[in-house]
Coordinates of C-alpha atoms and ligand atoms in Angstrom, one line a residue:
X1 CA -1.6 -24.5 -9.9
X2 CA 1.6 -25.4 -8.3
X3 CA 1.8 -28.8 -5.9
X4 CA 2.4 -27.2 -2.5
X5 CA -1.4 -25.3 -3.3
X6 CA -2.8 -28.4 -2.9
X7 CA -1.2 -29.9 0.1
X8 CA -3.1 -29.7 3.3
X9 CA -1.8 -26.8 5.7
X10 CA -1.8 -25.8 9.4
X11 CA -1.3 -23.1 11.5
X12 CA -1.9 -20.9 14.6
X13 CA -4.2 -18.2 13.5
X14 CA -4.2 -15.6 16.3
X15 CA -1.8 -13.3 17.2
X16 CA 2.0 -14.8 19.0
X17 CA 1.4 -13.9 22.8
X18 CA -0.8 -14.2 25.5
X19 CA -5.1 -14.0 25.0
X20 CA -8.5 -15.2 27.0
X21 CA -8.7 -17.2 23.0
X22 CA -6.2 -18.6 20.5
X23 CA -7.1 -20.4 17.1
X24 CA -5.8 -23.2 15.3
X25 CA -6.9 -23.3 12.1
X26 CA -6.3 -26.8 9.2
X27 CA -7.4 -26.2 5.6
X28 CA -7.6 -28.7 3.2
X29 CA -9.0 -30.5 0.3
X30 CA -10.6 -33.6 2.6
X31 CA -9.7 -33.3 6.4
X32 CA -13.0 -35.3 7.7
X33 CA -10.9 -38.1 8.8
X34 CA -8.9 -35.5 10.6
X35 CA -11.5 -34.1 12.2
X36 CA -12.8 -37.7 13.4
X37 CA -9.1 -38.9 14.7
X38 CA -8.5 -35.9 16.3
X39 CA -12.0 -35.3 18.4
X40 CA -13.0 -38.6 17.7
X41 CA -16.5 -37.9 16.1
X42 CA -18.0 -36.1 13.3
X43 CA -19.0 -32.0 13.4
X44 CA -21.8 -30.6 12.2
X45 CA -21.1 -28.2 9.7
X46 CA -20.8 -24.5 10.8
X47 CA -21.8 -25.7 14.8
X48 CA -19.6 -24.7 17.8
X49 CA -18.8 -28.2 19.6
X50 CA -16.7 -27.8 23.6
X51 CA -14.4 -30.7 23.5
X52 CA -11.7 -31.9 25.1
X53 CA -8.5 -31.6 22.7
X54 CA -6.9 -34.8 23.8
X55 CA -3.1 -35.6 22.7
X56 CA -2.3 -38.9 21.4
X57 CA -2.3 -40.8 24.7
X58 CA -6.0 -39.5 25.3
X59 CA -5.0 -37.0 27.8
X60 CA -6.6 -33.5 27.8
X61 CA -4.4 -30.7 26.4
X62 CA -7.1 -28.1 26.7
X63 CA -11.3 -27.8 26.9
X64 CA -12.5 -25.7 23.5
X65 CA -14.5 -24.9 20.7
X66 CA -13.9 -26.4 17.4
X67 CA -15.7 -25.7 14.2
X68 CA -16.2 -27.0 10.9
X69 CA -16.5 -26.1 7.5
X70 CA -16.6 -28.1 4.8
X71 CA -15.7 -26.6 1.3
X72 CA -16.5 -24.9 -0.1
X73 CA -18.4 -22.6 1.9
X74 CA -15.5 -21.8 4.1
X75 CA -12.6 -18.9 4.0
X76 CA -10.4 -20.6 2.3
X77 CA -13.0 -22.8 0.0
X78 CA -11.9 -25.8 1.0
X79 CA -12.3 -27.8 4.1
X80 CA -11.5 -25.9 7.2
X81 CA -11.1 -26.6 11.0
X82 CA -10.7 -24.7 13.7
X83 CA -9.8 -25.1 17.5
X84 CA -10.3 -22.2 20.0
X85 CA -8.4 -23.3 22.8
X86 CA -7.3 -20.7 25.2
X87 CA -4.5 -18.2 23.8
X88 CA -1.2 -18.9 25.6
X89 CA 1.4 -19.7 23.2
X90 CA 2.5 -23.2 24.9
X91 CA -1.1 -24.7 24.9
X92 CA -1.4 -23.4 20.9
X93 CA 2.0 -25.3 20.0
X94 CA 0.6 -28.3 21.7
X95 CA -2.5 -28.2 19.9
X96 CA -0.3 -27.4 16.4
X97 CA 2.0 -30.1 17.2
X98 CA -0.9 -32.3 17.9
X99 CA -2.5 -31.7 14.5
X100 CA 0.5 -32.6 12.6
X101 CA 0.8 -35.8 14.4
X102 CA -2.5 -36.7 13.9
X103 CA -2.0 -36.1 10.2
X104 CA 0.5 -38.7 10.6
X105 CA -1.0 -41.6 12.4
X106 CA -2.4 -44.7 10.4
X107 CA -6.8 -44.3 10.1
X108 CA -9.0 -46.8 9.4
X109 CA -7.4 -48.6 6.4
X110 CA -4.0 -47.9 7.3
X111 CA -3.2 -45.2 5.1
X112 CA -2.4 -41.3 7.2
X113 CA -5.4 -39.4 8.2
X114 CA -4.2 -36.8 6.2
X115 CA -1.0 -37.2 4.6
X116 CA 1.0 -34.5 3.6
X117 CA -0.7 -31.9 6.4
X118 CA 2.1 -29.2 6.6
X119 CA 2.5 -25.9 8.3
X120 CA 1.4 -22.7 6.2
X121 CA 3.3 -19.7 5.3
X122 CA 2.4 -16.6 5.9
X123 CA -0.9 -14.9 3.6
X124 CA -1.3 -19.2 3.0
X125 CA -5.3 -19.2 3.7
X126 CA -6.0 -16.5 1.7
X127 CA -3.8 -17.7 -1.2
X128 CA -6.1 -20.7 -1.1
X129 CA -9.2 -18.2 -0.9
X130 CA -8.3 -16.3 -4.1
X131 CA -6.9 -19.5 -5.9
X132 CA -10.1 -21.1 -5.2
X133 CA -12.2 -17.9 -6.4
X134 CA -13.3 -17.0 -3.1
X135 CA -12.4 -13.4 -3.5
X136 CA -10.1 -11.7 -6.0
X137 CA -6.4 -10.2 -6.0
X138 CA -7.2 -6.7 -5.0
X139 CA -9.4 -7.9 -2.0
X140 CA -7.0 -10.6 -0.6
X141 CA -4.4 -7.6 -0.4
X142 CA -7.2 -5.6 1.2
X143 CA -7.5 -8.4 4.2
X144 CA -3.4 -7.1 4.9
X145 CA -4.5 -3.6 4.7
X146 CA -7.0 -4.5 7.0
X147 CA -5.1 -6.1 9.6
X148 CA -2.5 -3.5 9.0
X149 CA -4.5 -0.4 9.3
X150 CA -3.0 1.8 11.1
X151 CA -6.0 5.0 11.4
X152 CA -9.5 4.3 11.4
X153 CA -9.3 5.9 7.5
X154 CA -7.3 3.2 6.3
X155 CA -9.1 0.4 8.3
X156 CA -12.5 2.0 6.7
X157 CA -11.0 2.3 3.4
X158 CA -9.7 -1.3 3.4
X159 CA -12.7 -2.9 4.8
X160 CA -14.5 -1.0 1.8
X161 CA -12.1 -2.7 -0.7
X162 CA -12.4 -6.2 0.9
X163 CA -16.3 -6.3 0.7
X164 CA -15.2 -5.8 -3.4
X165 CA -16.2 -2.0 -3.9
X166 CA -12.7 -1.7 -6.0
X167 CA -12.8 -4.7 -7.7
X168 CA -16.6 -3.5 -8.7
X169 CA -14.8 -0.6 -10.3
X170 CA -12.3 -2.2 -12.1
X171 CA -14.7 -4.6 -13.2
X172 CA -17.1 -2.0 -14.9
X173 CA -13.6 -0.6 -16.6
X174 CA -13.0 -4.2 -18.3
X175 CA -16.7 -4.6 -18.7
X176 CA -16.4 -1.0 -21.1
X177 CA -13.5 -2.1 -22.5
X178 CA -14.0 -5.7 -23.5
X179 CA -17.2 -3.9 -25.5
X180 CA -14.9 -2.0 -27.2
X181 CA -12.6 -4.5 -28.1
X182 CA -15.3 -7.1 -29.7
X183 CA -16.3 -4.2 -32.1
X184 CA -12.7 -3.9 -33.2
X185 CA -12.3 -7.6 -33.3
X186 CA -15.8 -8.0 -35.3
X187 CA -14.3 -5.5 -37.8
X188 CA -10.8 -6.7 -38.2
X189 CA -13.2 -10.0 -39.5
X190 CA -14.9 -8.2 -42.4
X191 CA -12.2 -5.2 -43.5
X192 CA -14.2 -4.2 -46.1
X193 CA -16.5 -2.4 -43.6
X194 CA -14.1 -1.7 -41.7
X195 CA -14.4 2.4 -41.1
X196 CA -18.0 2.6 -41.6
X197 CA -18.8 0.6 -39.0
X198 CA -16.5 1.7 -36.2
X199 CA -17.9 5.1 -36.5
X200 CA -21.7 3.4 -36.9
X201 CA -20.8 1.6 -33.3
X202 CA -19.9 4.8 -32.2
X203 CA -16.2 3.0 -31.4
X204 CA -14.8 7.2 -31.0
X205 CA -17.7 8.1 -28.3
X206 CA -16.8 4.0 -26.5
X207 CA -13.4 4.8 -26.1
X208 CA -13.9 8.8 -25.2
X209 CA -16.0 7.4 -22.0
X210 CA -14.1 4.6 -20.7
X211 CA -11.1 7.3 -20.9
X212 CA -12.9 9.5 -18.7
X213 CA -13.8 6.5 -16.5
X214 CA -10.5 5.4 -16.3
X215 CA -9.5 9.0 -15.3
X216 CA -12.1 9.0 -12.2
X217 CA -10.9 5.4 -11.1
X218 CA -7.2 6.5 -11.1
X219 CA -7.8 9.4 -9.3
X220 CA -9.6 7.7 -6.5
X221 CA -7.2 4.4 -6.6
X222 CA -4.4 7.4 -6.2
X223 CA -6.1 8.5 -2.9
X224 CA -6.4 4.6 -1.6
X225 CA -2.9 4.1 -2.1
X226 CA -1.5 7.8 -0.5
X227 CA -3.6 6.5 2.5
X228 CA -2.0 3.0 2.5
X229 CA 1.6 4.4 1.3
X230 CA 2.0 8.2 2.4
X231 CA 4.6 10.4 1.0
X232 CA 8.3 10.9 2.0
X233 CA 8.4 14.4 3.7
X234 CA 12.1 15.1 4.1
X235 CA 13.5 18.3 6.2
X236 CA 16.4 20.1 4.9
X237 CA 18.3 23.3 6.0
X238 CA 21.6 24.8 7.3
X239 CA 22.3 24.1 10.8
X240 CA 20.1 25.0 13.7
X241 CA 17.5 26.1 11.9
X242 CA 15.1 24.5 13.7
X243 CA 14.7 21.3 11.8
X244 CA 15.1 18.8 14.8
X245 CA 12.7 21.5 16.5
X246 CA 10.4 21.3 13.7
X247 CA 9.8 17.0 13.5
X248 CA 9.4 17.1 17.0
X249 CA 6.3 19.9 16.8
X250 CA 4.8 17.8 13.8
X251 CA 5.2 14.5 16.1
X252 CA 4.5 15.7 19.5
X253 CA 7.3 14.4 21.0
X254 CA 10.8 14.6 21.5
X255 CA 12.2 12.3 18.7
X256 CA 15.5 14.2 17.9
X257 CA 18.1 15.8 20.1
X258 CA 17.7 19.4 19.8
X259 CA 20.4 22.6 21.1
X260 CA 21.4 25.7 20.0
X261 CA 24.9 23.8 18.7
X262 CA 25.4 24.2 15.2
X263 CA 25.3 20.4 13.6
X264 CA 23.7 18.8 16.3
X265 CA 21.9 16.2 14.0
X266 CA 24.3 13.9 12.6
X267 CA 22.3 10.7 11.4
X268 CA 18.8 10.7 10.1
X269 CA 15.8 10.5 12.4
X270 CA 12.7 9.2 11.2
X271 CA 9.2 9.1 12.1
X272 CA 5.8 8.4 10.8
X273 CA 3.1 11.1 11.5
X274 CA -0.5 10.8 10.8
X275 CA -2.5 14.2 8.9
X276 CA -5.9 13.3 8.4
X277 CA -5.2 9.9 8.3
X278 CA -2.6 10.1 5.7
X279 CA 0.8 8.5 6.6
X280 CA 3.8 10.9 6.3
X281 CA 7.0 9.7 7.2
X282 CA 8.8 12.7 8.0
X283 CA 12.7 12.4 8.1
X284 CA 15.0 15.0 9.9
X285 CA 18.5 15.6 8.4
X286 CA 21.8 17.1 9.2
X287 CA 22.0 21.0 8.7
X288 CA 23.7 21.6 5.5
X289 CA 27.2 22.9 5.1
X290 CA 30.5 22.9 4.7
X291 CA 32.4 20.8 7.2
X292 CA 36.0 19.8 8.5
X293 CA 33.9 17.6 10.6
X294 CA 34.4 13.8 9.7
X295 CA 31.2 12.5 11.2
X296 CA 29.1 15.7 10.4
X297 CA 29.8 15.3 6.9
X298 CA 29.0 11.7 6.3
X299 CA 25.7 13.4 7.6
X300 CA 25.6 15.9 4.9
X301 CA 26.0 13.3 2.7
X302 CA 23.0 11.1 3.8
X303 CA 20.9 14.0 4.0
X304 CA 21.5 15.1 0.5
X305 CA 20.5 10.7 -0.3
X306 CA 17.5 11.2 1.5
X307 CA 16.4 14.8 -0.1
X308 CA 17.4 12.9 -3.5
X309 CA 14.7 10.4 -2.4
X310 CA 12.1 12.7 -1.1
X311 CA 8.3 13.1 -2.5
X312 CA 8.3 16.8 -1.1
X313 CA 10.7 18.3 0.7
X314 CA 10.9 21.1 3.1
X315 CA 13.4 23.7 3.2
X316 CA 13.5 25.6 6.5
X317 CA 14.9 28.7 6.8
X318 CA 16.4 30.8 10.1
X319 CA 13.6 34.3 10.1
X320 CA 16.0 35.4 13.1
X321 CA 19.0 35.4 10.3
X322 CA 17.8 37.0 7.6
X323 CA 19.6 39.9 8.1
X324 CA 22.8 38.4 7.7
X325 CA 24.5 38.3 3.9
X326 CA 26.5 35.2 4.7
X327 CA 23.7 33.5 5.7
X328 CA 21.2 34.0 3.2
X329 CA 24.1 33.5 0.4
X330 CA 24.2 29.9 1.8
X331 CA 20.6 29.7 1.7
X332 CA 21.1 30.6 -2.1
X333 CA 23.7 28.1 -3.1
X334 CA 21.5 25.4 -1.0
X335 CA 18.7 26.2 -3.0
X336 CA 21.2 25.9 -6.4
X337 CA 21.9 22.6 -4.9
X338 CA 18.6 21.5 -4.5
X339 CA 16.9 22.7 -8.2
X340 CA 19.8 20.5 -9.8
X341 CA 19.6 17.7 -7.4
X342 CA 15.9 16.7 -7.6
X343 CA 13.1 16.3 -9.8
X344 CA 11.3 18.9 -11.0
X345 CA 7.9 17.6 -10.1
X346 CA 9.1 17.4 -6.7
X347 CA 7.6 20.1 -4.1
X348 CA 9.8 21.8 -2.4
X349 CA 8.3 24.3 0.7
X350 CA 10.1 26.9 1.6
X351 CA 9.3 27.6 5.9
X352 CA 10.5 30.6 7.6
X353 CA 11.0 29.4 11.1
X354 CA 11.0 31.4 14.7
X355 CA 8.5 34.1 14.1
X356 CA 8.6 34.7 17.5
X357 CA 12.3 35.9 17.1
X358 CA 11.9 37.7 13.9
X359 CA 12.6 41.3 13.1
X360 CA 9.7 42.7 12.0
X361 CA 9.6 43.1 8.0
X362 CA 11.9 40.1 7.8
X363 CA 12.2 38.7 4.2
X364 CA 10.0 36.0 3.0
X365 CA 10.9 35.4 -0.7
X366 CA 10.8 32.3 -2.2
X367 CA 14.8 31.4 -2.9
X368 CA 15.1 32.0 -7.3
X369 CA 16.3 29.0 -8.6
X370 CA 12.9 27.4 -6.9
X371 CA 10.6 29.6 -7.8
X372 CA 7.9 28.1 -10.0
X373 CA 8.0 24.9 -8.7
X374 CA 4.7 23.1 -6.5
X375 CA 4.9 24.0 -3.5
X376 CA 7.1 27.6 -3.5
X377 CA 3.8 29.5 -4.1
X378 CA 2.6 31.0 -1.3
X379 CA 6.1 31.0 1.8
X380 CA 5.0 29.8 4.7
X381 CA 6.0 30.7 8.5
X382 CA 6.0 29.3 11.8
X383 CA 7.5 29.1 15.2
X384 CA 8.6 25.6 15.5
X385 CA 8.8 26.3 19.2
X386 CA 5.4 28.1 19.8
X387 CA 4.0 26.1 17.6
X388 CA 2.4 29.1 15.5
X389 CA 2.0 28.4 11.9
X390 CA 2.5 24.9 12.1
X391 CA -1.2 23.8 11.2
X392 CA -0.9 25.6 7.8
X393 CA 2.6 23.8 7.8
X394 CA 0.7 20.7 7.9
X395 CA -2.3 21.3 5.3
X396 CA 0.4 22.6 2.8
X397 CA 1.6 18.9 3.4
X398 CA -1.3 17.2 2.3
X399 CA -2.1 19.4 -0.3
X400 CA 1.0 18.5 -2.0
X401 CA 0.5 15.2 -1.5
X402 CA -2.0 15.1 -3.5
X403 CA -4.8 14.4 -0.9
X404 CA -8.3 15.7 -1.8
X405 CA -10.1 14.8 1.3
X406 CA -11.3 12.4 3.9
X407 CA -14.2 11.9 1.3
X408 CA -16.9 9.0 1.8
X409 CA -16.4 5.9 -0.2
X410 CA -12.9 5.6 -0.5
X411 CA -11.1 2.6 -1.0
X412 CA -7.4 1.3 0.0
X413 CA -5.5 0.4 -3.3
X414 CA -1.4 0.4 -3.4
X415 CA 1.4 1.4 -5.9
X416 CA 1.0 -1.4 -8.0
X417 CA -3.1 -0.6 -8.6
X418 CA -1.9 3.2 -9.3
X419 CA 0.7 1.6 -11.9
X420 CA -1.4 -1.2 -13.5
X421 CA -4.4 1.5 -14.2
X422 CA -1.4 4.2 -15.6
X423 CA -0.4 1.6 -18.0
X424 CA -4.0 1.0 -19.0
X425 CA -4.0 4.7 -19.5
X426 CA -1.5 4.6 -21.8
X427 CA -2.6 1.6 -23.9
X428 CA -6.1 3.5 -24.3
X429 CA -3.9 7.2 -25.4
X430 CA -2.2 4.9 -28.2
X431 CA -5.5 3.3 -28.8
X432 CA -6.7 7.2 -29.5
X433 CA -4.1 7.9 -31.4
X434 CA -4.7 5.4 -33.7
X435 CA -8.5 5.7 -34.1
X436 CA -7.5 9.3 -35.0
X437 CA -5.4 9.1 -37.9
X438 CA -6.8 8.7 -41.4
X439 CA -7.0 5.1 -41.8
X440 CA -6.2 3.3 -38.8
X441 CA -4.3 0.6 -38.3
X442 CA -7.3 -1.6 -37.2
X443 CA -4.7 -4.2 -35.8
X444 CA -2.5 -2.1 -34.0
X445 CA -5.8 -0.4 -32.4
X446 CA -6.8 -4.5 -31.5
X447 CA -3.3 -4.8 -30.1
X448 CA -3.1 -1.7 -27.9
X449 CA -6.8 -2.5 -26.2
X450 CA -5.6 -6.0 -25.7
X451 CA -2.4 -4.9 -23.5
X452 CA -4.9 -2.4 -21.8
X453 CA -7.2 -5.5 -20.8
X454 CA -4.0 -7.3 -19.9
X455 CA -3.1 -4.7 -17.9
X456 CA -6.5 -4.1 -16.2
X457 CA -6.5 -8.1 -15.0
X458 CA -3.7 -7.9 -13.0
X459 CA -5.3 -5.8 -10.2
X460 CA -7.9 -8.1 -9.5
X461 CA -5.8 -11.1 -10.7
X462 CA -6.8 -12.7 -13.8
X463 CA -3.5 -14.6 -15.2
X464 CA -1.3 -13.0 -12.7
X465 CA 2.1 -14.2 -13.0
X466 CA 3.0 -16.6 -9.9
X467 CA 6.0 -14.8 -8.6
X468 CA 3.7 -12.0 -8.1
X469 CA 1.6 -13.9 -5.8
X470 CA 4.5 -14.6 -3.9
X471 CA 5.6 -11.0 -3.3
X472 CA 2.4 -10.3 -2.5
X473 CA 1.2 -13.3 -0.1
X474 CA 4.4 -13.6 2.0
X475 CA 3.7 -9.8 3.3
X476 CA 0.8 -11.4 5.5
X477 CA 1.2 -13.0 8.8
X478 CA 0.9 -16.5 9.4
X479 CA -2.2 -17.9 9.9
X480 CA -3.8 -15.7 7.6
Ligands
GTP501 N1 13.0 31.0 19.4 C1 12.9 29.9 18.6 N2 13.9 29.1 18.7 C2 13.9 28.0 17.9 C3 12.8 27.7 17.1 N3 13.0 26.5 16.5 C4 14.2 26.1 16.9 N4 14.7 26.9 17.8 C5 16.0 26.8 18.5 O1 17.0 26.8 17.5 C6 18.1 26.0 18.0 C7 18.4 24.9 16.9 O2 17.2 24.1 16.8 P1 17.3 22.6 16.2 O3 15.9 22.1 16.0 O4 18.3 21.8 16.9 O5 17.9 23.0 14.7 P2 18.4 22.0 13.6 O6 18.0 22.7 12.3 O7 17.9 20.6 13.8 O8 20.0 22.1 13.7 P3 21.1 21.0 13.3 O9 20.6 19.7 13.8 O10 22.3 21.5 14.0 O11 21.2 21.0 11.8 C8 17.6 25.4 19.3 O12 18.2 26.1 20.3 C9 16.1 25.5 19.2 O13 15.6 25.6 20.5 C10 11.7 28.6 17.1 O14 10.7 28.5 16.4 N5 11.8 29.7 17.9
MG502 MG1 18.8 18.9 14.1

């Protein structure tokens, strides 16, 4: 454990602004003494006490509750204080300031009341929770997703992960796997049974199951994280097809500039929508083509960045054009454009927009050098200015996002849970592999459920390496 998790910290713990409450909230290893210098008795643990909060000349800064309690039944597991005074920002710097100073002055035998009482970084308290055991790695990040929820799904879904419903999952995972692994050890010991007695242990069937396991926990840590994360839905097209007109339906409002001028968008314009709860930030680009226009094509450019960066895209086409060669050649070469540009596992949706302009009979046909890729099977049509069509628009999103449905029980998880339990996947494929050849290599087999194991810990946060904590912790507010 590094020296600055053991230092005393101090913070504000409610939100910057004006409130009826604010909180300031002191964790450490010992703070009694503070508590007794600064409210000049003892608390009962887990009480509410109204006190004055006095500064150091014994003059009121503000009437409240505090409360104690002691480690290690507390958030953080140590010692921990808090003040509710009420929430204006000046009165909560006072009381901050005040703390600190306290900290400073000389207690009963001369020594600080509590030296080295600092301010805390952000995500500090619940460092201290998980580095004390309080709760593990994949619920501390659930707290963040918590306070960052932005639908009732993901507040749901975190609040699930927080009371430990992922961790239980993963913890049945390592629970299969560590079973597995002290067969293989216990045989690597005696060799001379070695075969025999994997197949007595039934070490095939073991691994078979926590395979399939794995398999059900990926899939459902994959919907926690599309809920947390979203997808990158990016709009592409030749000019004035109706792409501005289209992210505005999809966000009812009237984010982008819209007019029947060819290359009206020049820059990006990005928004986040909500579809069942699942974040999709949608991005409108500049129509593509060819241009004499200086500023128009430094917008082609960035929209051709942004498509290269997409997890679907959508490629909108002009029904009210159809009948025009020039036009749909252009469509063509586009399309060229886009099959060499960008994965192949990336969806691209081909939309037929203004049905309520098109001549009837107007070609739908997914463009060639797309076809067969997620996404192009079924064309789509709307009206991005009725707003016909644009529901189907919208589950044809979600479906190639992946997302099953708004079922019960799911839990928020993010990139790094989706990645950790992949590379567990593929420790346990090599780990097949190698039970399946004619005399396996019992070590290699050891070695490959060992990185699985190793791979497994770090979502919950056994032996996680410290600069990870770091990325992860300085994400939350102060306070927290
Ligand atoms: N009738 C009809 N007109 C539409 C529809 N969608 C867009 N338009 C019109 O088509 C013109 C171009 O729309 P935009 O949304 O600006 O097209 P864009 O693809 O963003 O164009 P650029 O920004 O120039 O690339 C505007 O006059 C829109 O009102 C539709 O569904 N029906
Ligand atoms: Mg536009």
């Amino acid at each position: 454990m590094l020296a600055r998790h053991s230092d005393p910290i101090v913070a504000i713990a409610t939100a910057p602004g004006r409130g009826a409450v604010g909180i300031v909230r002191v964790s450490g290893k010992a703070i009694g003494a503070l508590v007794r210098h600064l409210l000049g008795k003892d608390l009962k643990p887990r009480e509410a006490s109204y006190l004055p909060f006095k500064d150091a000349k014994g003059a009121p800064i503000d009437h409240g509750l505090a409360l104690y309690f002691p480690g290690p039944n507390s958030y953080t597991g140590e010692d921990v204080l808090e003040l509710q005074a009420h929430g204006g920002s000046v009165v909560l710097q006072l009381l901050l300031a005040r703390c600190l100073e306290a900290a400073q002055a000389p207690g009963a035998d001369g020594a600080p009341v509590l030296p080295g009482l600092r301010l805390a970084q952000p995500g500090e308290f619940t460092e201290r929770a998980f580095l004390n055991d309080k709760i593990d790695l994949a619920q501390a990040e659930a707290i963040a997703d918590l306070i960052d929820a932005s639908t009732e799904a993901a507040a749901r879904s975190a609040s699930r992960s927080l009371s430990g419903d992922f961790s239980r999952e993963i913890g049945e995972l390592r629970e299969a796997l560590v079973h597995l692994r002290m067969l293989v050890e216990a045989t690597l010991d005696f060799p001379e049974e070695e075969i025999d007695f994997l197949q007595k242990a039934d070490a095939y069937g073991q691994l078979d199951a926590l395979r399939d396991q794995l398999g059900q926990v990926l899939a459902r840590t994959q919907q926690g994280a599309l809920l947390r994360e979203g997808i990158k839905v990016v709009i592409a097209g030749q000019p004035n097809a109706g792409k501005s007109s289209l992210l505005n339906a999809l966000a009812g409002a009237e984010l982008a500039i819209v007019t029947p001028i060819a290359g009206t968008t020049r820059d990006k314009v990005q928004q986040t929508i909500q579809i069942d709860g699942v974040p999709l930030h949608v991005i409108d680009t500049a129509g593509l083509r060819d241009s004499e226009d200086e500023v128009e094509r430094i917008g082609i450019a960035r929209a051709w960045d942004e498509i290269a960066a997409a997890d679907a895209v959508l490629f909108l086409h002009d029904l009210s054009r159809m009948g025009e060669a020039g036009y749909v050649a252009d469509d063509l070469e586009i399309a060229h454009t886009l099959a060499e540009r960008i994965a192949p596992n990336i969806p691209v949706i081909d939309l037929w927009n203004k049905t309520d302009l098109a001549a009837p009979g107007a070609q739908m046909q997914p463009l060639a050098p797309l076809a067969g890729r997620q996404g192009s099977e079924a064309s789509l049509s709307l009206s991005a200015r009725t707003g016909d069509g644009l529901d189907a628009v919208r589950q044809r999103l979600l479906q190639v996002a992946g997302w099953q449905s708004a079922a019960e029980g799911l839990y928020i998880a993010r990139a790094r849970h989706v990645e950790a339990l992949q590379a567990v996947g593929a420790h346990l494929e090599e780990a097949h592999a190698q039970l399946n050849v004619p005399g396996p290599a019992l070590d290699i087999l050891a070695e490959e459920l060992r990185l699985a194991q190793t791979a497994l810990n770090s979502i919950t946060g056994e032996f996680t390496s410290d600069d990870l904590l770091g990325v992860i912790f300085s994400s939350f507010c102060i306070g927290k």
